[in-house]
Coordinates of C-alpha atoms in Angstrom, one line a residue:
X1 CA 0.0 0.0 0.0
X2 CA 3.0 2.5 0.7
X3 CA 4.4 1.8 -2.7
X4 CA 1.1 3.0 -4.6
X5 CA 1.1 5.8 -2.7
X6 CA 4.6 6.9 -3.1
X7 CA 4.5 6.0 -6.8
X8 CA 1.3 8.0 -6.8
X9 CA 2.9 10.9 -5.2
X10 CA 6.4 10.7 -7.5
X11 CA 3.8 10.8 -10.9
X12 CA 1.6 13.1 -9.7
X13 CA 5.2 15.6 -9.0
X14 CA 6.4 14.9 -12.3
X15 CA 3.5 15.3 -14.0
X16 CA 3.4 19.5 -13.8
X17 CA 7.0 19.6 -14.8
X18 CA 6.2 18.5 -18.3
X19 CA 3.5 20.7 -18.2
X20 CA 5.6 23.7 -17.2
X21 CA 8.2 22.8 -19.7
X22 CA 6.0 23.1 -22.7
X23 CA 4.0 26.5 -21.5
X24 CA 7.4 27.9 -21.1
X25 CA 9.4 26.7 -24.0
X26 CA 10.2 29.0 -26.9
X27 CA 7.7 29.7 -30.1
X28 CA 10.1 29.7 -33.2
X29 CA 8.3 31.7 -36.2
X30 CA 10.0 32.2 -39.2
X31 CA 9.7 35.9 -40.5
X32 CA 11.7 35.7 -43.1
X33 CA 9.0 36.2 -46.2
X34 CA 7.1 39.1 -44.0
X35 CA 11.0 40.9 -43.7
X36 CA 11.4 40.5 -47.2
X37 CA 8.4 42.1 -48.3
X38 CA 8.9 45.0 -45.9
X39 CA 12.7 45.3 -47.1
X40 CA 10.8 45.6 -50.6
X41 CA 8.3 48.3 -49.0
X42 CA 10.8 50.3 -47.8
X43 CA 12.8 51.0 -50.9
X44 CA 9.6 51.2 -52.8
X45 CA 9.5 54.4 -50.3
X46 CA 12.8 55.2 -50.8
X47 CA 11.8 55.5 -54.5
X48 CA 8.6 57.6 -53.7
X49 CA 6.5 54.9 -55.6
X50 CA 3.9 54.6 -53.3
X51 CA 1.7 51.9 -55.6
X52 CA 4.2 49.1 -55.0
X53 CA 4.6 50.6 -51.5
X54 CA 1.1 49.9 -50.8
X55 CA 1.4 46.7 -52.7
X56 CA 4.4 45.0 -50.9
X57 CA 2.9 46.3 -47.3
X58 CA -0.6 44.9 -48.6
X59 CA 1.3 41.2 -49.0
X60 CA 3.4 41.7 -45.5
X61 CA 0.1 42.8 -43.8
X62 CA -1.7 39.6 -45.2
X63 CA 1.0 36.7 -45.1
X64 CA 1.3 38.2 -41.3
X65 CA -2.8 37.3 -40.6
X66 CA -2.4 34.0 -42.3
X67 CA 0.6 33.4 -39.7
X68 CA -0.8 34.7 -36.9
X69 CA -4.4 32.8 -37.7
X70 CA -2.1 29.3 -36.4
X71 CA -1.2 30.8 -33.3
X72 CA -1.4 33.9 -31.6
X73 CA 1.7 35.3 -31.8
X74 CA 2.1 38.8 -29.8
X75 CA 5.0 40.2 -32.6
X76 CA 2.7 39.1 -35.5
X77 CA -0.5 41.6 -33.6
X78 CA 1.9 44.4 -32.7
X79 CA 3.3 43.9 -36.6
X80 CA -0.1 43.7 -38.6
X81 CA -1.1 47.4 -36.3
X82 CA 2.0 48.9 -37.7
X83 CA 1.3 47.4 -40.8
X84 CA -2.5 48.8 -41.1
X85 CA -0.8 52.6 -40.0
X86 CA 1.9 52.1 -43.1
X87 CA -1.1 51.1 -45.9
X88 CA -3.4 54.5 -44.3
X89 CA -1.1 56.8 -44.4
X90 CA 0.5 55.9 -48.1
X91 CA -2.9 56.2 -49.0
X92 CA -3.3 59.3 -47.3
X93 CA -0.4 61.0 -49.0
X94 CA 2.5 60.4 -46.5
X95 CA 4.9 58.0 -47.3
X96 CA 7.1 58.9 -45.2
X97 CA 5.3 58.1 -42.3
X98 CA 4.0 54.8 -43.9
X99 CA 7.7 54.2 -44.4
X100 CA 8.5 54.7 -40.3
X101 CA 5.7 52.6 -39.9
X102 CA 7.3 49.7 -41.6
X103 CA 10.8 50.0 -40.1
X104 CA 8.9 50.0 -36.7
X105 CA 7.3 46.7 -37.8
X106 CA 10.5 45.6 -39.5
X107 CA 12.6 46.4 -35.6
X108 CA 9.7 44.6 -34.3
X109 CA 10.1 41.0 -36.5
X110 CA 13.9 41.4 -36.0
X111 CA 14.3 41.7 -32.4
X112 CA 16.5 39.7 -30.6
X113 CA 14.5 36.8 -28.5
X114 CA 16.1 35.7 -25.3
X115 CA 15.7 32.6 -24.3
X116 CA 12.5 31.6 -23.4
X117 CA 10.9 33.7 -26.5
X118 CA 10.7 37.2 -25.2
X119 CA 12.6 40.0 -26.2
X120 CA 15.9 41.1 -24.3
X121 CA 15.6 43.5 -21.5
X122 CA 12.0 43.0 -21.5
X123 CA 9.9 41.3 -18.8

């Protein structure tokens, strides 16, 4: 009888460490086709051709959703906000503030992750 319960007490100790493990382990998204289109974005600002501007952020701003519609990734919501402020104000005239708008989503996708997923020197 003390042998069920000590097993029972050992599994029932182990069992919230696997638990644990997997809430707390790291989420690896690959950006790498959302940087690529808002590398594109940003010299299609640089060139003050704000159609392919719109375009490219249009693509980022979509592939982003699809991503973020598998998980809910905290970096694709802040990204697909900056996003939606690039596309309004191109449309509205000022691409230069569309193009701040993507280098704030591009620092965003970029930033270094520590080690269990959130960004250095944050908490």
């Amino acid at each position: 009888m003390n042998f069920k319960r000590a097993l029972a007490a050992l599994l029932l100790s182990v069992l919230p460490l696997g638990a644990a493990m997997a809430a707390g382990s790291p989420i690896n998204e690959d950006y790498t086709a959302i940087i690529k289109l808002s590398q594109q974005a940003l010299e299609s600002a640089k060139q003050g051709n704000a159609d392919a501007f719109v375009k490219a952020v249009g693509e980022a701003q979509s592939l982003a959703k699809e991503q973020n519609s598998t998980g809910n990734s905290v970096t694709l919501g802040r990204v697909g906000g900056k996003f939606r402020a690039a596309v309004g104000a191109a449309k509205a005239g000022n691409l230069t503030e569309g193009g701040q708008a993507v280098e704030a989503a591009l620092a965003e996708l970029t930033k270094k992750k520590g080690p269990i997923g959130r960004a250095e020197g944050t908490q």
